[in-house]
Coordinates of C-alpha atoms in Angstrom, one line a residue:
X54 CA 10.2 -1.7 29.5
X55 CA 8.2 -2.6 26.1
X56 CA 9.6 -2.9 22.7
X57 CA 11.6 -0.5 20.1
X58 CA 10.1 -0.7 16.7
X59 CA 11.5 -0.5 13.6
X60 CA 9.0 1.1 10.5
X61 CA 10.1 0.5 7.1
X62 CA 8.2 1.9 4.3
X63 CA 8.8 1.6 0.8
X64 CA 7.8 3.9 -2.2
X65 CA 5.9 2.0 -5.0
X66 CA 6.5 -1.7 -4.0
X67 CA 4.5 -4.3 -4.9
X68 CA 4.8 -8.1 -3.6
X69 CA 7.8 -8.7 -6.0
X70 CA 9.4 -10.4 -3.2
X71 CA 10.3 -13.9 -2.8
X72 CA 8.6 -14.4 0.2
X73 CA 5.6 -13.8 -2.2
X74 CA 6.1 -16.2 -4.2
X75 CA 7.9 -14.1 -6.6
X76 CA 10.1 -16.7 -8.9
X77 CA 12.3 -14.1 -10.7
X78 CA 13.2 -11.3 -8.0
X79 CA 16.2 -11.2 -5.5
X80 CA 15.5 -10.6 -2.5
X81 CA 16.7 -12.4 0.1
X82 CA 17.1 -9.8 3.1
X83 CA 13.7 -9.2 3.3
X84 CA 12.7 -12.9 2.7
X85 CA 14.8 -13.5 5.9
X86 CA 12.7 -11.0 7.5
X87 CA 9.8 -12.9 6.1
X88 CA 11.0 -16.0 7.3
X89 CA 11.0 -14.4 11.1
X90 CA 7.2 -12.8 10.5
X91 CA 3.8 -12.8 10.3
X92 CA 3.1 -11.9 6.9
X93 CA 0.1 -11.1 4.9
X94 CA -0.3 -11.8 1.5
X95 CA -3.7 -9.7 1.1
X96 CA -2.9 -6.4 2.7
X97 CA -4.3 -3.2 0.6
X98 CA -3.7 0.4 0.6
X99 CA -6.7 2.6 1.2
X100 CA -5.8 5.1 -2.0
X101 CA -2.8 4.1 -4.6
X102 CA -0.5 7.2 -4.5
X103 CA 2.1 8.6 -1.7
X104 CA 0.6 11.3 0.0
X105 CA -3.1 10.4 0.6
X106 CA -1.8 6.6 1.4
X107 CA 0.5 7.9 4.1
X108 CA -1.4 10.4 6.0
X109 CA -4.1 7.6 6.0
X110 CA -2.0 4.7 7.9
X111 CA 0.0 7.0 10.0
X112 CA -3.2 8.6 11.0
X113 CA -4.9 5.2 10.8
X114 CA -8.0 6.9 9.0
X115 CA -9.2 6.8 5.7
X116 CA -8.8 9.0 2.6
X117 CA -12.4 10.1 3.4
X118 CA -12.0 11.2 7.3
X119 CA -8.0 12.7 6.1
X120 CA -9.7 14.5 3.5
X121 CA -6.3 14.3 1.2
X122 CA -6.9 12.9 -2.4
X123 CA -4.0 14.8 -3.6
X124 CA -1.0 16.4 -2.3
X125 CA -2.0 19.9 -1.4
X126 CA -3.7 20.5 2.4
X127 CA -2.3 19.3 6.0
X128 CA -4.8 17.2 7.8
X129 CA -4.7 19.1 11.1
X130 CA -5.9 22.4 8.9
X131 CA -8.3 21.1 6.6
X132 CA -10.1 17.5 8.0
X133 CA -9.5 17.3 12.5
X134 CA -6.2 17.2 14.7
X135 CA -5.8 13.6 14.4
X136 CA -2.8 12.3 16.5
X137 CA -0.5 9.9 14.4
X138 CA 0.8 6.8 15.0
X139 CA 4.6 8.0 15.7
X140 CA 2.4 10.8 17.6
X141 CA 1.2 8.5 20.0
X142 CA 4.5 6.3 20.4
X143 CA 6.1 9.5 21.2
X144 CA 3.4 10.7 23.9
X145 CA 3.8 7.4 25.2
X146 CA 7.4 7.8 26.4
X147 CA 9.2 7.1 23.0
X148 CA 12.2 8.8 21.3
X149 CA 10.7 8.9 17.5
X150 CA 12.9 9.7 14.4
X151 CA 12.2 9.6 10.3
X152 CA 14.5 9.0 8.0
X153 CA 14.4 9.3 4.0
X154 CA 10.3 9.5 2.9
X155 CA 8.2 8.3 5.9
X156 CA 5.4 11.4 4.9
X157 CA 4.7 12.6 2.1
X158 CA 6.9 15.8 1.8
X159 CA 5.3 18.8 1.2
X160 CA 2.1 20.3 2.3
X161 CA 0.4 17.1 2.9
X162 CA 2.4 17.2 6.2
X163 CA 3.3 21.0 6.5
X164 CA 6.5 20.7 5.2
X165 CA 8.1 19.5 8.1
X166 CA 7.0 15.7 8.1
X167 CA 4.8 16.9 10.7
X168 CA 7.4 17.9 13.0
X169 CA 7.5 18.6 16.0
X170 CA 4.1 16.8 16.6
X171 CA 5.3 13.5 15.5
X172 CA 9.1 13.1 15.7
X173 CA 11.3 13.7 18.6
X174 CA 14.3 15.4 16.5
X175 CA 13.7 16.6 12.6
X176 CA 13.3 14.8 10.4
X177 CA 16.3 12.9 8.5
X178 CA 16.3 13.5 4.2
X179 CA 19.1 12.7 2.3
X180 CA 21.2 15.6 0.5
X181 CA 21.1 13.2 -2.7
X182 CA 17.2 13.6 -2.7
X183 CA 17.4 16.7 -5.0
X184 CA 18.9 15.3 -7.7
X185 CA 16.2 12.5 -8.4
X186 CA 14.7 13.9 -11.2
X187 CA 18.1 15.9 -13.0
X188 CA 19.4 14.4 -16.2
X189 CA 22.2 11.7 -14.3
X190 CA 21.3 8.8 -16.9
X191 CA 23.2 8.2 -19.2
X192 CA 22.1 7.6 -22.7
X193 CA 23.8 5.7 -25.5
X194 CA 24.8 8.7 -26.8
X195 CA 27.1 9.6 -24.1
X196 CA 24.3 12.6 -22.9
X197 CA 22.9 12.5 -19.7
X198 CA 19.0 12.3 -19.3
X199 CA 16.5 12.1 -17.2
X200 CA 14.7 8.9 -18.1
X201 CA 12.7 6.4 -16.5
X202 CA 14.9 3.8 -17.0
X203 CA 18.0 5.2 -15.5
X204 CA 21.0 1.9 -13.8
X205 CA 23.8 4.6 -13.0
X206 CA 27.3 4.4 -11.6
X207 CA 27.1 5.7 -8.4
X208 CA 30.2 7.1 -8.3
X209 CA 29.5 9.2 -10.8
X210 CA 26.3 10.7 -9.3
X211 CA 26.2 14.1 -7.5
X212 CA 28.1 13.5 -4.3
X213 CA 29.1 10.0 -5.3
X214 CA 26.0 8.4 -3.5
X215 CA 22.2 7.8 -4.0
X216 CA 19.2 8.7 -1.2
X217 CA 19.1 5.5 -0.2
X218 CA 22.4 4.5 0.4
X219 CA 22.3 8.0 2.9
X220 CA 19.0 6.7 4.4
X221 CA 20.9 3.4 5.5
X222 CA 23.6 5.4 6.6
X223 CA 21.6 7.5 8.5
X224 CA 19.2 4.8 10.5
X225 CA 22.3 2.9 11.1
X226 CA 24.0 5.6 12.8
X227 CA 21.1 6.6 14.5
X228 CA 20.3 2.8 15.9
X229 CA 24.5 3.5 17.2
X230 CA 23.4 6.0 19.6
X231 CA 20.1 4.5 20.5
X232 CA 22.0 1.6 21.6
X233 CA 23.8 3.2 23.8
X234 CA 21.1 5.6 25.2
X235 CA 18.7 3.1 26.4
X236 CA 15.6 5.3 25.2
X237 CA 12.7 2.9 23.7
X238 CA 12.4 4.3 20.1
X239 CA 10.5 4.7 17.2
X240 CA 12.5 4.5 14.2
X241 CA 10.7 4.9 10.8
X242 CA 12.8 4.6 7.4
X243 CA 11.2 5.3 4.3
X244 CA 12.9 4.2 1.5
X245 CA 12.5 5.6 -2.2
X246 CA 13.2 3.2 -4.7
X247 CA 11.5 1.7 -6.7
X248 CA 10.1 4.9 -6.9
X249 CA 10.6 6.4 -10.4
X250 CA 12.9 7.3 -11.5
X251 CA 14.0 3.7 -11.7
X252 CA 17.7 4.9 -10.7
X253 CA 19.9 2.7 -8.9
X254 CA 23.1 0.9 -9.2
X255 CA 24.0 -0.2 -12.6
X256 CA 25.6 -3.5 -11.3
X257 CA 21.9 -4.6 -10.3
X258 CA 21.0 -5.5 -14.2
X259 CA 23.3 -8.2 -14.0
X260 CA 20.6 -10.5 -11.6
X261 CA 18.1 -9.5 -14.4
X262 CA 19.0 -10.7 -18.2
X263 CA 16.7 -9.2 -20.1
X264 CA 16.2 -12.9 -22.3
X265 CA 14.7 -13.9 -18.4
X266 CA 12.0 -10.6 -18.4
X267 CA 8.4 -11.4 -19.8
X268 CA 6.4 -8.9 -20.3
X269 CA 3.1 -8.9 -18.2
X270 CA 0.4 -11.8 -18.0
X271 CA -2.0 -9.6 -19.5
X272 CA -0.4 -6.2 -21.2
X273 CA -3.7 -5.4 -23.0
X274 CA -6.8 -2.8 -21.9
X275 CA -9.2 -4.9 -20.9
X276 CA -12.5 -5.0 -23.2
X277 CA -14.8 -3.8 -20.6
X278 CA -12.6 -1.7 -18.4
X279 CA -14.8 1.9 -17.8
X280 CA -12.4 4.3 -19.2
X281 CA -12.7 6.4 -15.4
X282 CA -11.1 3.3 -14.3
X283 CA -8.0 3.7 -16.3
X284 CA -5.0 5.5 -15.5
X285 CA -2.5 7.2 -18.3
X286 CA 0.5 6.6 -16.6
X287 CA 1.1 10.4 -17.7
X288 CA 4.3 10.8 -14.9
X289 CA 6.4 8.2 -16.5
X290 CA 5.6 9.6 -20.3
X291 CA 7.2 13.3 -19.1
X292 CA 10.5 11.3 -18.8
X293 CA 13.0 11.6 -21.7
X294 CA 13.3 8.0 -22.5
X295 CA 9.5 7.6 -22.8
X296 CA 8.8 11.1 -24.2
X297 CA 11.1 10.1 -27.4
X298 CA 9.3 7.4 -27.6
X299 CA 6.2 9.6 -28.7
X300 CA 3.6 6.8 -27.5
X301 CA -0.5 8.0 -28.5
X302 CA -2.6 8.9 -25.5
X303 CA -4.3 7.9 -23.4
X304 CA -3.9 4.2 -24.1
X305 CA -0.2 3.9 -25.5
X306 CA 1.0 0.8 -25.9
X307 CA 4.5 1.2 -24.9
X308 CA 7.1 -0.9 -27.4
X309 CA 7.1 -4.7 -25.8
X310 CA 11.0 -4.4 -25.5
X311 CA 10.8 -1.0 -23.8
X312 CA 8.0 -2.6 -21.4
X313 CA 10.8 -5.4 -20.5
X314 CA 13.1 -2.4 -20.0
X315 CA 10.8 -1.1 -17.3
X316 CA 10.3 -4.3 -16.1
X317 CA 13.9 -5.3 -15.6
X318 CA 14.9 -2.2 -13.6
X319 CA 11.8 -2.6 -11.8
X320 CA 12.8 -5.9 -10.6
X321 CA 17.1 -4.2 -10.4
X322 CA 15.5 -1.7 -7.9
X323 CA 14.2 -4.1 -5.7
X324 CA 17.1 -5.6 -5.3
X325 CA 18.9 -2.6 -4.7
X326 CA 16.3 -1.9 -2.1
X327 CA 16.9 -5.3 0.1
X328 CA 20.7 -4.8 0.0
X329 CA 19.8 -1.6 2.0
X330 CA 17.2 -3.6 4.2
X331 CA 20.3 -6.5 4.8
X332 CA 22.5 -3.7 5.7
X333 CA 19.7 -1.8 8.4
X334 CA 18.7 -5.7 9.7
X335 CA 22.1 -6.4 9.9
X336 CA 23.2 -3.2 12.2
X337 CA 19.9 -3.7 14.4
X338 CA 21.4 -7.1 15.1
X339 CA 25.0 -5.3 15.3
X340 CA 24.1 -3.0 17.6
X341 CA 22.1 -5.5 19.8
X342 CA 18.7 -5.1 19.3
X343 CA 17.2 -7.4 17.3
X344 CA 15.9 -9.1 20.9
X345 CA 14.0 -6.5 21.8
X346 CA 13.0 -4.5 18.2
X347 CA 9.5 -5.1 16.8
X348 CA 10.3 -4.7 12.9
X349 CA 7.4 -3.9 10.4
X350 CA 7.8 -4.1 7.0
X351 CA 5.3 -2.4 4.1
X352 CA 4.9 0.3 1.7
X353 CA 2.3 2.9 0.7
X354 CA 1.2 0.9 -2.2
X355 CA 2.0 -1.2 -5.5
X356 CA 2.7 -0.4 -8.9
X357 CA 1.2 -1.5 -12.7
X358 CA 4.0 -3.2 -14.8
X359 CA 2.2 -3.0 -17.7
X360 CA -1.0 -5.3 -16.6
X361 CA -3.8 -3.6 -18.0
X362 CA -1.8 -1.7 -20.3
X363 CA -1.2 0.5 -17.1
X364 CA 2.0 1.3 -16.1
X365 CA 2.2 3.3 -12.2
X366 CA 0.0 3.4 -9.6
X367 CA -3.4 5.7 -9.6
X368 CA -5.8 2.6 -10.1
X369 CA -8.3 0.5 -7.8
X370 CA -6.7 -2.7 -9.3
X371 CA -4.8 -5.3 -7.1
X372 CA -1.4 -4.1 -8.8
X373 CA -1.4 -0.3 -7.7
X374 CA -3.7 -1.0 -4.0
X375 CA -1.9 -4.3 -2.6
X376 CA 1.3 -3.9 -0.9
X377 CA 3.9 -6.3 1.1
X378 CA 2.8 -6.2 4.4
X379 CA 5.0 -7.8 7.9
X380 CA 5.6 -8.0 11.4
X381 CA 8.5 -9.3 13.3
X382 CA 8.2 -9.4 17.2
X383 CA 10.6 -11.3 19.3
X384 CA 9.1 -13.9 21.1
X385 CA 5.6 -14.1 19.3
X386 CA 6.5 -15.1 15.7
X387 CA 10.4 -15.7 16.2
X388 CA 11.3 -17.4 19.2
X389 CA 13.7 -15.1 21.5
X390 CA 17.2 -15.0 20.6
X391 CA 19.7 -15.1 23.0
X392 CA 21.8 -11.5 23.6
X393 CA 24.4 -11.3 20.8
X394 CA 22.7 -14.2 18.9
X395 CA 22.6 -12.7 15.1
X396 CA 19.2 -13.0 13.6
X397 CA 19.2 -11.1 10.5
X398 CA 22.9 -11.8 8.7
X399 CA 23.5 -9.7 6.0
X400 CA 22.9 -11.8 2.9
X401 CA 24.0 -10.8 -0.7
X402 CA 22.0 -11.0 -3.5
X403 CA 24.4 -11.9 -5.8
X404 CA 25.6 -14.8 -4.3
X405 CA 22.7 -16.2 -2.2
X406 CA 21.2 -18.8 -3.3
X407 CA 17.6 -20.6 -2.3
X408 CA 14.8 -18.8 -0.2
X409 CA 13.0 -18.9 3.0
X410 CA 8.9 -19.3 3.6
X411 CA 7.3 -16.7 6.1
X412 CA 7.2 -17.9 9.7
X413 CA 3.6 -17.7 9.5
X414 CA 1.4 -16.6 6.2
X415 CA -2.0 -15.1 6.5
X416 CA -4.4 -14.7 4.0
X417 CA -7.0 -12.8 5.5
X418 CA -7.5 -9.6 3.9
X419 CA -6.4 -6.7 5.8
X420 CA -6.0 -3.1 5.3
X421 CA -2.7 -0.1 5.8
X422 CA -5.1 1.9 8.2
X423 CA -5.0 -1.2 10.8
X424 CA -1.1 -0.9 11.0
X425 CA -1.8 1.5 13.6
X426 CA -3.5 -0.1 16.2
X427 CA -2.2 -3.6 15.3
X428 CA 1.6 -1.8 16.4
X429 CA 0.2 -0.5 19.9
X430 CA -1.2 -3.3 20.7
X431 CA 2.1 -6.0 19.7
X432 CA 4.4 -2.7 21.6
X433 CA 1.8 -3.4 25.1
X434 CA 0.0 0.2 24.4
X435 CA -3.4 1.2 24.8
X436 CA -5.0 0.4 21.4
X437 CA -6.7 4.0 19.9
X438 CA -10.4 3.2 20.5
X439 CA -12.4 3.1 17.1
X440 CA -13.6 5.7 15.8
X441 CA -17.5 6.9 15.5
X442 CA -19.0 7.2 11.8
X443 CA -18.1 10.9 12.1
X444 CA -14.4 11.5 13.9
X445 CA -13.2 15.1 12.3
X446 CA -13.7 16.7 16.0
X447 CA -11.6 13.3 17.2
X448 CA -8.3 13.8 18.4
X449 CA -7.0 9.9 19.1
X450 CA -8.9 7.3 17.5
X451 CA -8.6 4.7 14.0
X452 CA -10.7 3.4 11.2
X453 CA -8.8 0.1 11.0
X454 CA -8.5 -2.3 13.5
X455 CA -5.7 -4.4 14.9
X456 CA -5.2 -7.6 13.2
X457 CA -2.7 -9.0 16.0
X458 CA -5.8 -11.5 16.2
X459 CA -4.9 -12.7 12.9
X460 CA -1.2 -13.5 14.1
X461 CA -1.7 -16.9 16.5
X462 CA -4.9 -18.5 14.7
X463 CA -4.9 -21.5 12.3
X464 CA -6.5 -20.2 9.1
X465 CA -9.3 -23.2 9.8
X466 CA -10.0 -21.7 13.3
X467 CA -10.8 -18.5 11.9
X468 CA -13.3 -19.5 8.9
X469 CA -15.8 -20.2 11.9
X470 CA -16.7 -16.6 11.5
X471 CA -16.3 -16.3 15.1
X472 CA -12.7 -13.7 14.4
X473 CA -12.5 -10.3 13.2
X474 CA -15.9 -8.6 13.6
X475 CA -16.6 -6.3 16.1
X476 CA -19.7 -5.5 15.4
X477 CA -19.0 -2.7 12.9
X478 CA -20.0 -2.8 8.9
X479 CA -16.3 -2.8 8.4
X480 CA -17.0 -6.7 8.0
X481 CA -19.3 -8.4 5.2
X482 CA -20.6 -12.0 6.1
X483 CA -18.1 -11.9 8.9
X484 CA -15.4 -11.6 6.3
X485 CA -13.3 -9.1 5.9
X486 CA -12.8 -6.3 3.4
X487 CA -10.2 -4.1 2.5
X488 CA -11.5 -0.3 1.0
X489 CA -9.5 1.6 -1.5
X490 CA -10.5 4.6 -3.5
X491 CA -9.6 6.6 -6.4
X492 CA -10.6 10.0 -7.5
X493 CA -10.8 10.9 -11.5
X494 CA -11.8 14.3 -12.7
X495 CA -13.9 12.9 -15.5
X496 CA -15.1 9.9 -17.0
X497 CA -12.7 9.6 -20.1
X498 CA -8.6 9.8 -19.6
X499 CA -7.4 13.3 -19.0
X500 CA -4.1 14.7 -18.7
X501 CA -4.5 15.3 -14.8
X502 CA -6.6 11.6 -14.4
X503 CA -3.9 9.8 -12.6
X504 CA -3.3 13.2 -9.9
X505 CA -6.3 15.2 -9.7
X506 CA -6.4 18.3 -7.4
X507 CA -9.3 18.5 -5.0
X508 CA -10.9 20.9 -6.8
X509 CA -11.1 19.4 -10.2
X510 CA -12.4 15.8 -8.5
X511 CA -15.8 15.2 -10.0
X512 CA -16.1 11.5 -9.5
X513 CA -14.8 9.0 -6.6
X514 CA -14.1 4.9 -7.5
X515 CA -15.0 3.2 -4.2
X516 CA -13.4 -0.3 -4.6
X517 CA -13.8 -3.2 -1.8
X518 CA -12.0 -6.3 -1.5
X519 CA -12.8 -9.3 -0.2
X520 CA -10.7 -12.8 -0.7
X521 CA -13.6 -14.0 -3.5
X522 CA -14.0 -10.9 -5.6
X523 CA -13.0 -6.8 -6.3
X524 CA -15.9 -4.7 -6.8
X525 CA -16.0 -0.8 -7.6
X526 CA -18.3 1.6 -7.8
X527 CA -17.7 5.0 -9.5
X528 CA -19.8 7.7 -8.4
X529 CA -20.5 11.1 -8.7
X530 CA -18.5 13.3 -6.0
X531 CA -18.5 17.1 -5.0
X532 CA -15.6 18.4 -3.9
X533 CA -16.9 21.5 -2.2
X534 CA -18.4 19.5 0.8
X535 CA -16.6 15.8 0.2
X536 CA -19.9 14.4 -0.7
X537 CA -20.3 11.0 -2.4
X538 CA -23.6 10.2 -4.0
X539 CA -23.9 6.6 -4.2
X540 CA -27.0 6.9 -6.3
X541 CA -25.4 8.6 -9.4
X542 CA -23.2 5.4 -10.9
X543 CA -21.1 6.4 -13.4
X544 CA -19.4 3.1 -13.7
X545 CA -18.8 -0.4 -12.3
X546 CA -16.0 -3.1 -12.2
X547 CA -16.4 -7.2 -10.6
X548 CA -13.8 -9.5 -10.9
X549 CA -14.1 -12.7 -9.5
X550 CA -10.7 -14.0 -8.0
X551 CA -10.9 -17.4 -8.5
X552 CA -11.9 -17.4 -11.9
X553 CA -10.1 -14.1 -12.8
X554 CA -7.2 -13.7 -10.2
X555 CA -5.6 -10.5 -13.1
X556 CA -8.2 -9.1 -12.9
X557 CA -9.2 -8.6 -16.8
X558 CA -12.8 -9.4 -16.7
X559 CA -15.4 -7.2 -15.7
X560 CA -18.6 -9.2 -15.3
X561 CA -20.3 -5.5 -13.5
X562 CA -22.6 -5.8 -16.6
X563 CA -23.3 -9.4 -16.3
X564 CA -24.8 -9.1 -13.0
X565 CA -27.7 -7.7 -10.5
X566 CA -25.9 -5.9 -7.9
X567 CA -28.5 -5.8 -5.3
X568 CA -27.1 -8.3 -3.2
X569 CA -24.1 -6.0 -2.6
X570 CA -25.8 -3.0 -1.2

């Protein structure tokens, strides 16, 4: 009778995660997950912000085929009637229900989280959402702001709760009548933090002393960054903490203790965040289900704490494009549980000690638009046939491919070159590559670099990963007929991981590119 699954997507995570290697964070709910999964530790989104991320893997197509950059037209209108992935589960016999920010609100997915196409009921948002960006922090002044760095006491918010708490609440009480409708489901839960602002329960500054907070390995602009490649972080200086702070622009830098600040709730909202993933594992084992519930765990992409100088997403840079990526499927990289047997125990963060390594780690670099086919195929469903160079008039079909292949094989088999290419350019040498892009309106800073509209897009950074090296190209674009000329350069970036794992050395300059083309 196949598998539930279980979608949780987070706003703005990087790998801060312990299962990542991460020495400083807490978080040992998801590390327990971690220790039940297959995890990748180089899995990439295909465009660093919410919207254009999302529609891509829930679509499993790329920023290009979607035709979103920005937050303002509905793929079915403006780009091809692409079915989605809870789309699909649904047609395929499955009750599907969202909770908290699975799309992108708005009219990236025609204000109704593209109901009724994808989701079985409407969608779930919490009533606490509204009040994200109000002035609830308060200041040392005893006035209430709306900052960026904003630990509150929840009991004092609007409602006495936060979005998340609701979302938990929510997926929890929806798992409670799953359970006892015997339905296969499709349960995504988006979760907003770390998300700014960085609000969230004041009590979660106490894991973080701010004596234990570095700032970040390399805080500086790097000599030879194009200036198209560098975002302004211009969202986090409209809040009131950083406004007063009255940083120059484009290139700041923010005071070193404020940049710990940042840091430290950072790091306080992750924690926050895996409480609320211990609780949701927890009740999926309460109600039963953690036997038969495939659980993947991601988000739409990372965020800059300061590396660079860059502070929020909108980059090509391993920071803002690589995200947390896992599975865990019953019997494939767990062994089955007994009914009843309790596989993920709540654990608190304040009182947990020691961590847990992933049930089995892949390095392979992978990509958010292969989510897609890699979840039909572990749920025992048709996997969407690729698509062909040209898919707008496609209805059912991805641009990623399903990396369940990835899950079973010994790293060594693998380097053969015999795994992973089917034939398609999607592969380089037989290795592969993860894409990312990023649109700028111009080749210097502006206010609107980080969030261009569609119309005011003159040039596209196309940025490919592989596990040696990140090259980007940044090239004239039109945004009339979504053309990219890949003669007209405007800039380059190539970093060389082993030598330059941050990042902060562009040798573009250095070398003949040839070989690349």
């Amino acid at each position: 009778d196949g598998m539930n699954v279980l979608f949780i997507v987070v706003d703005d995570l990087r790998p801060v995660l312990g299962c990542y290697g991460d020495k400083l964070v807490k978080s040992p709910n998801i590390d327990q997950l971690a220790s039940q999964s297959m995890l990748f530790s180089n899995a990439y989104a295909q465009q660093a912000v919410c919207a254009p991320s999302r529609v891509s893997f829930l679509t499993g197509r790329r920023p290009d085929t979607t035709r979103l950059y920005d937050f303002y037209s509905y793929w079915r209108v403006h780009a091809g009637n692409y079915s989605t992935m809870p789309q699909y589960f649904k047609e395929n016999g499955y009750v599907t229900l969202s909770v908290g920010k699975v799309f992108h609100p708005g009219v990236s997915s025609n204000y109704s989280d593209d109901y009724p196409y994808s989701w079985s009921i409407p969608p779930f948002h919490p009533s606490a959402e509204k009040y994200e960006n109000d002035k609830t922090c308060r200041g040392k002044d005893g006035k209430l702001y709306a900052n960026l760095v904003c630990p509150v006491n929840v009991t004092e918010m609007p409602g006495g709760t936060l979005p998340d708490i609701q979302n938990t609440a929510e997926a929890i009480r929806l798992l409670n009548i799953m359970k006892t409708n015997r339905q296969k489901f499709f349960l995504a839960v988006g979760y907003h933090k770390p998300h700014i602002p960085l609000r969230y329960p004041q009590e979660f500054l106490k894991l973080y002393p701010l004596e234990n907070i570095t700032l970040a390995p390399d805080p500086w602009v790097p000599k030879k960054l194009p200036s198209v490649a560098y975002n302004p972080w211009t969202d986090i200086r409209q809040r009131d903490d950083v406004e007063a702070l009255n940083v120059s622009f484009p290139y700041g830098p923010l005071p070193d203790d404020f940049q710990r600040q940042i840091r430290q709730s950072y790091y306080a909202a992750v924690s926050y965040l895996d409480v609320q993933v211990g609780l949701l594992l927890n009740a999926l084992d309460n109600v039963g289900l953690s036997n038969k519930t495939i659980v993947v765990f991601t988000a739409d992409h990372g965020w800059s704490l300061g590396e660079h100088g860059e502070w929020a997403k909108y980059s090509n840079f391993d920071v803002a494009t690589r995200v947390p990526l896992m599975f865990y499927v019953p019997g494939m990289t767990a062994s089955p549980v007994s009914q009843g047997a309790r596989v993920f125990p709540y654990l608190d963060p304040f009182s947990h000690i020691g961590g847990s390594a992933p049930q089995g780690q892949s390095k392979k670099v992978v990509e958010l638009v292969s989510v897609f086919p890699t979840l039909a195929e572990l749920a025992g469903l048709q996997v969407p046939p690729a698509c062909p160079e040209t898919s707008f008039g496609v209805v059912l079909c991805t641009e990623g491919t399903s990396i369940v292949r990835y899950f079973n094989v010994s790293e060594e088999k693998v380097e053969e070159g015999k795994e992973g290419c089917d034939d398609t350019d999607r592969c380089f040498n037989e290795e592969p590559v993860a894409f990312s892009q990023y649109p700028r309106p111009a080749d210097t800073p502006q206010w609107n670099s980080d969030k261009p509209k569609l119309k005011d897009i003159r040039i596209m950074g196309y940025s490919m990963r592989t596990i040696d090296y990140r090259y980007t190209v940044w090239v004239q674009f039109d945004p009339n007929n979504f053309s990219a000329d890949f003669k007209d350069v405007h800039a380059g970036e190539l970093y060389m991981m082993e030598t330059d794992p941050n990042q902060d050395y562009n040798i573009y300059n250095n070398t003949s590119h040839g070989w690349f083309l």
